Every structure is written in C-alpha cells, then in structure tokens.
Short mmCIF file of C-alpha atoms and ligand atoms in Angstrom, two decimals:
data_model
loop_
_atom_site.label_atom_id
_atom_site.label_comp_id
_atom_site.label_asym_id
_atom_site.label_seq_id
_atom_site.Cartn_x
_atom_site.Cartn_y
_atom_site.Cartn_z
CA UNK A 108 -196.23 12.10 29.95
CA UNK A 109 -196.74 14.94 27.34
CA UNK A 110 -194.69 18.42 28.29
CA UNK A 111 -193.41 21.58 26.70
CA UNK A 112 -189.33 21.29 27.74
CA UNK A 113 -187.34 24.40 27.10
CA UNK A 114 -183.98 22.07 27.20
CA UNK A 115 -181.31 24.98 26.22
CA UNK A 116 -181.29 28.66 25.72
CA UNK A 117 -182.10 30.46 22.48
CA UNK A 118 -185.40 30.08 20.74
CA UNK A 119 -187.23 27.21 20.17
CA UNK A 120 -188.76 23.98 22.50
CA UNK A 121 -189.53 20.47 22.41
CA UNK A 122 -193.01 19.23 22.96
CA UNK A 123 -191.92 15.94 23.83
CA UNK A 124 -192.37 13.00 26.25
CA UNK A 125 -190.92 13.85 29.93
CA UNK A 126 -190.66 11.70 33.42
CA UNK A 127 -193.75 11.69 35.32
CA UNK A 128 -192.89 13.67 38.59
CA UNK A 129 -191.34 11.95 41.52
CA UNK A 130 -194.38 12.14 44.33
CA UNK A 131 -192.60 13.41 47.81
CA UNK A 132 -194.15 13.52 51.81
CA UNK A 133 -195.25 17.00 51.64
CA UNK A 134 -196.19 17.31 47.75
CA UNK A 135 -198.99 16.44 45.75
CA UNK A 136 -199.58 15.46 42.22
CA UNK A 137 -201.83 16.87 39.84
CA UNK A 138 -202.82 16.15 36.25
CA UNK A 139 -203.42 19.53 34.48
CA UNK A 140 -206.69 20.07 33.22
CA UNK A 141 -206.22 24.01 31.87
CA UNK A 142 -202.99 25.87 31.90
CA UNK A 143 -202.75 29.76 30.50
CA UNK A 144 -199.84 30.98 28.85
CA UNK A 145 -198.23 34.35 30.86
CA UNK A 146 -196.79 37.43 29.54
CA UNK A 147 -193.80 35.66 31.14
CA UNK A 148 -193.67 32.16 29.12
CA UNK A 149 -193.32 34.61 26.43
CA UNK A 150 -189.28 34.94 26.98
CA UNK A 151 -188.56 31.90 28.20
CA UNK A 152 -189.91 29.80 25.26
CA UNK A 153 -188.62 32.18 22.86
CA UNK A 154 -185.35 31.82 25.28
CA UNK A 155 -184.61 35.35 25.96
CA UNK A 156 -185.13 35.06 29.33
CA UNK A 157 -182.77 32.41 31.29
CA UNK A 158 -184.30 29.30 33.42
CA UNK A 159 -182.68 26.41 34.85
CA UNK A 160 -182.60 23.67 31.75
CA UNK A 161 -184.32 21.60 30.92
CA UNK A 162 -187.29 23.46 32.45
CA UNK A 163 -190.89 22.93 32.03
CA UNK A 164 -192.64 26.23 31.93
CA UNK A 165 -196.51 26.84 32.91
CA UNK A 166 -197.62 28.15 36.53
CA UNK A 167 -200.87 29.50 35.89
CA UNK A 168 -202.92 26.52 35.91
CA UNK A 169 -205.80 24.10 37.51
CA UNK A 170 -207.03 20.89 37.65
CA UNK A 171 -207.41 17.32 39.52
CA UNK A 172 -204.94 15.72 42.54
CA UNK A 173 -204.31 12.43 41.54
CA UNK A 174 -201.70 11.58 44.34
CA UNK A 175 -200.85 13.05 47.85
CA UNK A 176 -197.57 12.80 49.92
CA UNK A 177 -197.08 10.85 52.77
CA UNK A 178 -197.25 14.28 55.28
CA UNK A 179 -200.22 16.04 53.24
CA UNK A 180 -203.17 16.38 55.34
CA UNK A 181 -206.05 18.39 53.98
CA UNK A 182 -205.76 17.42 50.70
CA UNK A 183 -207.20 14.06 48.56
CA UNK A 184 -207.05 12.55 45.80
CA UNK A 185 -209.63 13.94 42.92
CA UNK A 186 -209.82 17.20 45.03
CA UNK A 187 -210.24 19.90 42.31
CA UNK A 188 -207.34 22.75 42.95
CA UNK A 189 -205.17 25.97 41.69
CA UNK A 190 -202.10 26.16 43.01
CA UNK A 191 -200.20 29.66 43.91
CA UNK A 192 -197.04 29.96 42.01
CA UNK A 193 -194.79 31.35 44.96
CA UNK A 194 -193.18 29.15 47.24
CA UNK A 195 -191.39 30.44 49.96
CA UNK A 196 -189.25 28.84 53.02
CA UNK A 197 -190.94 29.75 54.83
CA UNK A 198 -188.76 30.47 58.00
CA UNK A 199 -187.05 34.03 56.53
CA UNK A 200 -188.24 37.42 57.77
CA UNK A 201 -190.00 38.35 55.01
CA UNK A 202 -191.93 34.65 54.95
CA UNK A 203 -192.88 35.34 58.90
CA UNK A 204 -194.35 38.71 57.88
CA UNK A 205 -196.47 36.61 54.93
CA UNK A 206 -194.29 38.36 52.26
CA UNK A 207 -193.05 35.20 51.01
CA UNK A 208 -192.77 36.62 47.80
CA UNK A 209 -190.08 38.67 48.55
CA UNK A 210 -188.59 34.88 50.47
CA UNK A 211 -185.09 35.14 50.00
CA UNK A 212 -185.12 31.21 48.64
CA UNK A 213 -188.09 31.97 46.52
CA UNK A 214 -189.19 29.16 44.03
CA UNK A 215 -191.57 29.73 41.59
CA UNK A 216 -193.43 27.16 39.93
CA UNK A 217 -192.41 26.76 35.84
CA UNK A 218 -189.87 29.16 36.45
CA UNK A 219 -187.87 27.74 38.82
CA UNK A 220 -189.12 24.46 38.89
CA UNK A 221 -190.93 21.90 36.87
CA UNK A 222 -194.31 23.66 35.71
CA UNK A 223 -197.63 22.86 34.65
CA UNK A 224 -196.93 22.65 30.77
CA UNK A 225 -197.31 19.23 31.10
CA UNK A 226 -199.71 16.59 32.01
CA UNK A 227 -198.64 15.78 35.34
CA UNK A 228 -196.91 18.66 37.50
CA UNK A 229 -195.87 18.39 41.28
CA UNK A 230 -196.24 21.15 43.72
CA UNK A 231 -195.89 21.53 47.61
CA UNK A 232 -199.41 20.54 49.57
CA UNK A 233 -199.57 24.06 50.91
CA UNK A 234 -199.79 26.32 47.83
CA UNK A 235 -203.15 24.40 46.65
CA UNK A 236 -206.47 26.04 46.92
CA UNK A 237 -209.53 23.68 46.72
CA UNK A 238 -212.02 25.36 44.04
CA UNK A 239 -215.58 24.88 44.74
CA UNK A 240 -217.41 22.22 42.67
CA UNK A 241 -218.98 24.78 40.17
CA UNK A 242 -215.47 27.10 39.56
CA UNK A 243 -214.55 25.97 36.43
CA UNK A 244 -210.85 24.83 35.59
CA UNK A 245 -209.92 28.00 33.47
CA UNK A 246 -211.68 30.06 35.97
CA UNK A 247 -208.70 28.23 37.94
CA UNK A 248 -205.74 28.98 36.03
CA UNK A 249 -206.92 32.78 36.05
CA UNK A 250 -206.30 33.36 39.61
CA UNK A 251 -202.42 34.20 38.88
CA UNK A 252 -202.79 36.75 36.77
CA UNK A 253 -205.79 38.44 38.81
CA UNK A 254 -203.14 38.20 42.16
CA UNK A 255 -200.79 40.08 40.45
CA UNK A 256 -203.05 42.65 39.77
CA UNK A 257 -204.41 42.30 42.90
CA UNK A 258 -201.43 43.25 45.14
CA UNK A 259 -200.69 46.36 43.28
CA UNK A 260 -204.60 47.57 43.83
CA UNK A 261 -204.62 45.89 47.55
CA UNK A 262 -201.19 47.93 48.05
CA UNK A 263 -203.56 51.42 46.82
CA UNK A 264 -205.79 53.71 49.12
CA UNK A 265 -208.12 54.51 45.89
CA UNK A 266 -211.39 55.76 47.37
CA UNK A 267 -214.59 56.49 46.13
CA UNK A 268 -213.74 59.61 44.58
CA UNK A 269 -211.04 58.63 42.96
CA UNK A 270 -209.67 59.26 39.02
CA UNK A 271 -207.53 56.23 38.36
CA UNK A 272 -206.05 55.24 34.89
CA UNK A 273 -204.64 51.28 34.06
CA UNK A 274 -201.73 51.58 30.93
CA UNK A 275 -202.24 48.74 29.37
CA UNK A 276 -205.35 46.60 28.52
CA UNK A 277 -203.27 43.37 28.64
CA UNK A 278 -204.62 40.67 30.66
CA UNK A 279 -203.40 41.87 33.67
CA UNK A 280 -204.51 45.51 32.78
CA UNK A 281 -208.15 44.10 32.40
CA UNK A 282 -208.16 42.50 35.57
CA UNK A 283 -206.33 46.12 37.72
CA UNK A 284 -209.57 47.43 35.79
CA UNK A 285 -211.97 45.38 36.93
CA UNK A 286 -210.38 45.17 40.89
CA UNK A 287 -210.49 49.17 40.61
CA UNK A 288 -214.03 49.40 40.06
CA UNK A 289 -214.40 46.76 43.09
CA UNK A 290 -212.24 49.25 45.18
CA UNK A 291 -215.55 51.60 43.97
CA UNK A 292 -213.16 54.08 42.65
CA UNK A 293 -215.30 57.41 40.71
CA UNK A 294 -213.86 56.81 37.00
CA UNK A 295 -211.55 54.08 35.97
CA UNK A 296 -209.83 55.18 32.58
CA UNK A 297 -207.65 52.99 30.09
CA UNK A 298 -204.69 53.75 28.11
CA UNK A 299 -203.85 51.36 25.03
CA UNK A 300 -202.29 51.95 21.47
CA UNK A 301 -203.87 51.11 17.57
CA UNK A 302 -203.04 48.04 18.35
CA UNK A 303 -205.03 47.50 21.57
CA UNK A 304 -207.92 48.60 19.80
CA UNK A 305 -210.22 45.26 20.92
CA UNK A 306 -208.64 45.23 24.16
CA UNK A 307 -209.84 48.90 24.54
CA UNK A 308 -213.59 47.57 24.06
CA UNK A 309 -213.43 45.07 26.45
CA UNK A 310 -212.04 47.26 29.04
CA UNK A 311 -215.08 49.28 28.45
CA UNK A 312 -216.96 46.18 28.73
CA UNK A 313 -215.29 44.92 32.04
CA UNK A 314 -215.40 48.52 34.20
CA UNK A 315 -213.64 51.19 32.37
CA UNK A 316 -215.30 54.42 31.73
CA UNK A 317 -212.96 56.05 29.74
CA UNK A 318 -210.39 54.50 27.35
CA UNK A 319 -207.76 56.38 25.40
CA UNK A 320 -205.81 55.74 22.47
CA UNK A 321 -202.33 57.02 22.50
CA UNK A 322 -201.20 56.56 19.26
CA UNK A 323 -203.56 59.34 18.01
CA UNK A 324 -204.40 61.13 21.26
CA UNK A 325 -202.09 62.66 24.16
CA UNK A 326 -203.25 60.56 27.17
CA UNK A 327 -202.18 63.27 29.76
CA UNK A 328 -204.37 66.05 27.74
CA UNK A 329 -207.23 63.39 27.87
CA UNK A 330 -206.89 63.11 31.37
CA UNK A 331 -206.82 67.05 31.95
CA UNK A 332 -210.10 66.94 29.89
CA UNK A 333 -211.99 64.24 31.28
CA UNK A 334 -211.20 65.61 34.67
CA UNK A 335 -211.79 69.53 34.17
CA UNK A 336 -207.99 70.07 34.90
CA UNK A 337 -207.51 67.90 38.34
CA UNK A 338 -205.42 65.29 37.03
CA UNK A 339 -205.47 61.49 38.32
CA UNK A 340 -205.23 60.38 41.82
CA UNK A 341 -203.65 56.76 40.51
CA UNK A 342 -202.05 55.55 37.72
CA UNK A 343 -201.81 51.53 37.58
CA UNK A 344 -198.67 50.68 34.90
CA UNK A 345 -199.56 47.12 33.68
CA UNK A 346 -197.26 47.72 31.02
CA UNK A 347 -193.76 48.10 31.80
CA UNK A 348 -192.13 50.19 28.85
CA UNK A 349 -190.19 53.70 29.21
CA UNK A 350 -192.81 56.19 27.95
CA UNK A 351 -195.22 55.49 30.73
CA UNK A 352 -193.66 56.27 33.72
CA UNK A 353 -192.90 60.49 32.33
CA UNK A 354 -196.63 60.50 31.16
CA UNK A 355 -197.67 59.10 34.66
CA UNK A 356 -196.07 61.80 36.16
CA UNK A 357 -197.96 64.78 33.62
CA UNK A 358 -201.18 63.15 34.58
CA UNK A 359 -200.65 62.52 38.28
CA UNK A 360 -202.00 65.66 40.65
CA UNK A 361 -200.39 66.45 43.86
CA UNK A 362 -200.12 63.80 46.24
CA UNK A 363 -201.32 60.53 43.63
CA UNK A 364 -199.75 57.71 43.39
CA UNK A 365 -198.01 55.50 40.66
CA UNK A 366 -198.58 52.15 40.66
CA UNK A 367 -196.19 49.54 38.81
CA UNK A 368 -196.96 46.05 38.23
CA UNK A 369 -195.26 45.88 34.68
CA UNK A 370 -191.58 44.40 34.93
CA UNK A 371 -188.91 46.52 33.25
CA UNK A 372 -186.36 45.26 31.16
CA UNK A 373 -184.67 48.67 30.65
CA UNK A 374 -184.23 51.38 32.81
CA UNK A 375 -186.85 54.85 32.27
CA UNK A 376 -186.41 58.34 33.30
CA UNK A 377 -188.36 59.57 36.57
CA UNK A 378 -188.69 63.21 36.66
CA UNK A 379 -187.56 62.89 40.36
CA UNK A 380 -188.25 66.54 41.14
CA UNK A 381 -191.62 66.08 40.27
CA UNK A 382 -191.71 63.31 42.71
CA UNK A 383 -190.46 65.89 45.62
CA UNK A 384 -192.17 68.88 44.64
CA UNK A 385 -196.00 67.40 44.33
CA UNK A 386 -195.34 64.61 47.20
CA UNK A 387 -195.91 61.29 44.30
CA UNK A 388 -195.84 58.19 45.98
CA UNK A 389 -194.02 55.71 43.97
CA UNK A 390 -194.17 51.88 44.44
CA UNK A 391 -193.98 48.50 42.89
CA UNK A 392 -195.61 44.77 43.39
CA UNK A 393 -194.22 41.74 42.54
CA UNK A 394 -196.85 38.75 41.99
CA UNK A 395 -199.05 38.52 45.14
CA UNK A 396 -198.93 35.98 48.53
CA UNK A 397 -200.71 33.43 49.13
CA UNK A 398 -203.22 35.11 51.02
CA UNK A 399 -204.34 37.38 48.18
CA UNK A 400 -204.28 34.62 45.68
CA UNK A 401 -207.30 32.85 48.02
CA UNK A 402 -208.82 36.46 48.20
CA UNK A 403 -208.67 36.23 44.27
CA UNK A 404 -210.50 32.85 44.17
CA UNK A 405 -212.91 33.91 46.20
CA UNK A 406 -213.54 37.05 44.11
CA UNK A 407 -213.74 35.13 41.20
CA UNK A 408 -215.77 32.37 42.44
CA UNK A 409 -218.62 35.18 43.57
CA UNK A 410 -218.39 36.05 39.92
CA UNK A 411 -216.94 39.54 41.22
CA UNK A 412 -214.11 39.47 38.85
CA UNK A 413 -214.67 37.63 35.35
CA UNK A 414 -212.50 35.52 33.50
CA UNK A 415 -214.61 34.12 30.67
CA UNK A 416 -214.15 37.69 28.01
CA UNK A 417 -210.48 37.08 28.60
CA UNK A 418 -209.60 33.80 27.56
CA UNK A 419 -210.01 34.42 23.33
CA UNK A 420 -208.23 30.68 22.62
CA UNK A 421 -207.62 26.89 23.64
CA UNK A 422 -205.61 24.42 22.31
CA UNK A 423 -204.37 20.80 23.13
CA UNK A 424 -200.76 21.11 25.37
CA UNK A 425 -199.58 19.39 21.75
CA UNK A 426 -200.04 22.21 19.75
CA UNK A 427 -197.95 24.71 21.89
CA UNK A 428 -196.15 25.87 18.51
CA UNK A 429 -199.25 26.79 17.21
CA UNK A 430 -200.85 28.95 20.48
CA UNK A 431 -197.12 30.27 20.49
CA UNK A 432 -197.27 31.79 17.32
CA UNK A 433 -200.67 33.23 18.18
CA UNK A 434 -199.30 34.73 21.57
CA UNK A 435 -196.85 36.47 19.69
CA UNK A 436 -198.73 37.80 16.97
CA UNK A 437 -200.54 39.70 19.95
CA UNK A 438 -204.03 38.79 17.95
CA UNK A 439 -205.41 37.18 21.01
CA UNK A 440 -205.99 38.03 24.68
CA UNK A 441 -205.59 34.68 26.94
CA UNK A 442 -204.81 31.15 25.72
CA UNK A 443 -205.68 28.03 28.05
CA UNK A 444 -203.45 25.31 26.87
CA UNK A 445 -205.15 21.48 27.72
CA UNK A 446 -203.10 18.97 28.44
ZN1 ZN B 92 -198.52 34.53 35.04
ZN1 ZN B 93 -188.57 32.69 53.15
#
C-alpha cells in the first residue's frame, strides 16, 4: 500500500510502498479516505521532533473498516468511522478516572505507532466512533483538532458574561473560538500577527467579535479598550510561544484564568507574583479523552462547530511533498491529504 514513512531522523521522507497492517483480535482495519496534516506532523516530517523509525505519521483522519478482529464486537466491515488518537491501558489510575491521556503507557496513533498517512492504518476496536451516514469524511478527520480545543474550554468556567481572548487563529485557535461562543461567553476576541491576517477574518467569520493585530497594535491596551478598563476573564493560548504568556497576564483581571493548549518548546517567564497577588488560575490540556472526542462528533455532526472554512487544501496521499511545502509556507489553513 501507498504511505508517507519517516524512516530516520533529520529532514526529509519517503512516500513509498509499505506492508499492509497485520489485522489482530481486538483491532480493526481501515482504508483512509481523508487524513489532515497537524501542527504536529510538522516536526516530525521535517524530523525535528523524534518518533520511533520507520514511523508512519497521520492521526487525524476518517474513513471505511474494511476488516475487524476476531474479539471486535460493535464494529463491521464498511462501517464509516474516526478514530481517537489516544490509546491508553487502560488499567492505570489515571485510565480508571477516564484520563487516559495522561495513561502512563500512552500510545498515540502516527506518533507512536503506525498512522493514517497511508492507505490502510490499524487501530484498536475501541477508539472508533461510527459517523452518521451524512458526516462527511473530512468532517471526520476534524474531530482531533476540535478535542484538543475542546478540553482546554471543557476544563474553563467561562460564563455568559464573560471577556475571553484565543492567541492564535491557527486551526485549533478557530475551533477554542468557535467552542467559546458555544460556552455563550459575552465577547470572544482574537489575537493574530500580519501574517494571520486571513485567519483574523475567518475568526470573525466563525464567532469572534473582536480580533487584534499585534504586530501593529498592543493586544493588552486593546483589551483595556474594548472592555472600558476590566480586563479579560480568560485567555485561551493556542499558540505556544514566549511572548504570550507575560501579555496574558497584563490582560487578565483579578481572579481570570489562563488557558494553555499550545505546546512549548522553550521555557517563558511567568510573572509569578502576579499569579499570587490577583489569584490567576493557571492550567494546561493535553489532547482530549475519548469521551470529549464523541462530544466533538456530536457537536460537529449538529453542525454546531464547522469544519468546512477550515480545510483551504486537498491533495492525493502521493503528493505529500507538495501539501508539505504548502504547510510550511503557512499560506494555507487545513490540508486533507487522500489516500
Ligand atoms: Zn492533530
Ligand atoms: Zn493507563
């Protein structure tokens, strides 16, 4: 079958021909019918970020079962599913509280294991979520990025009169946008750069009320404006970059909260007294369960949350140098790859 392999670290990846997965008792096998590409595929096909090799990337994906395990039960062949990338054990604390994405044995799907770059991928029965007949493959392979979005806003207590600024109008910025105005929060503002500037219009489009550009305005002076000197009660950072955290805590009033669901690669200053002295509550997410990535079907398939402004490109799996190069010339939003 066709894949993407990432066989060795360091840039560059073969789009080659790779085994067809092994079927096991509790697994099922299904050929990919729309696969995005992550923020996080970024660094491992460019090979700054270390997998086991050979790997196949891809985990945010959907399409058609084409064989089922000895053990499944539940599941058939031509059911039409999106699987959820974490797989726990399980049996761990943190898996018996349904945080089995902080499972100590943790395996991710095309990070750990064989992904969905490819045009067969195996995953375990009980990550699979049958899609109704009328949600639509991409719609699908958008449910992973919504989830991560999702826990960070499910994590929140935004209310109704809430001020709440997203940094970042990435994908997953668009989506903490869109779940905000769900939570039925007062004003939902956005925070991008120059370069965001399309990404800044579809915010608008998808929820926001308010977007700001902070490479020619101060965001925290915007938000003293736009809320006659009462700061924000939340600030959601889809962006993970030193810079964001400081401003957070200008524009945060007494008592708000700051949100992270951008990863950090290096390590920002907090002004911890600030923390203390106006009571900030601080926390992170990391990707979502398995309950909130059904939750995230189910808002998408209600049309609650929408996909369709997001995704700005397709290609065939075969021309994965080609979307590459788009992903990292940042002139796109999200890219469905069909294998
Ligand atoms: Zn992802
Ligand atoms: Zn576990």
């Amino acid at each position: 079958m066709l894949a993407v392999v990432k066989e060795k670290p360091g840039p560059g990846f073969a789009v080659k021909d790779a085994p067809y997965p092994a079927l096991r008792e509790d697994d099922v096998i299904i050929k990919v019918r729309s696969v995005g590409i992550c923020g996080t595929d970024g660094p491992i096909l460019a090979g700054t970020r270390e997998v086991p090799y050979p790997l196949i990337p891809g985990h945010e994906f959907a399409g058609d079962i084409v064989e089922v395990g000895s053990r499944v039960k539940g599941l058939k062949e031509g059911d039409r599913v999106t699987p959820c990338i974490v797989i726990g054990c399980g049996d761990c604390d943190m898996c018996i509280e349904g945080k089995e994405v902080l499972c100590d044995h943790l395996i991710e799907t095309g990070i750990h294991v064989d992904g969905a770059f490819a045009e067969y991928v195996r995953v375990p029965a009980k990550v699979c979520r049958k899609m109704q007949d009328t949600t639509t493959y991409d719609q699908g392979a958008s449910v992973d990025p919504i989830a991560s979005a999702y826990r960070t806003v499910k994590a929140s207590s935004i209310t109704s009169k809430d001020v709440c600024v997203v940094y970042g109008p990435g994908p997953i910025g668009l989506y903490a946008v869109q779940l905000i105005r769900l939570r039925g929060a007062k004003t939902v503002i956005c925070v991008g750069t120059d370069a965001d500037a399309k990404r800044l219009a579809l915010a608008e489009e998808l929820g926001a009320d308010v977007t700001i550009n902070a490479s020619v305005e101060d965001p925290v002076e915007r938000v003293r404006e736009i809320t006659g000197g009462k700061m924000a009660d939340y600030v959601q950072d889809c962006v993970g970059v030193p810079g964001v955290p400081e401003a957070a805590m200008n524009m945060l009033k007494k008592g708000g909260s700051y949100a992270v669901t951008g990863l950090y690669h290096s390590v920002p200053q907090v002004d911890l007294g600030k923390v203390v002295r106006s009571e900030i509550n601080i926390y992170g997410t990391i990707c979502y369960t398995r309950r909130e990535f059904e939750e995230c079907l189910h808002l998408v398939e209600e049309g609650r949350v929408k996909v369709e402004p997001l995704i700005t490109h397709h290609f065939p799996l075969r021309e994965m140098e080609e979307a590459f190069a788009v992903m990292q010339s940042k002139q796109c939003m999200k890219i469905i790859m069909h294998p």
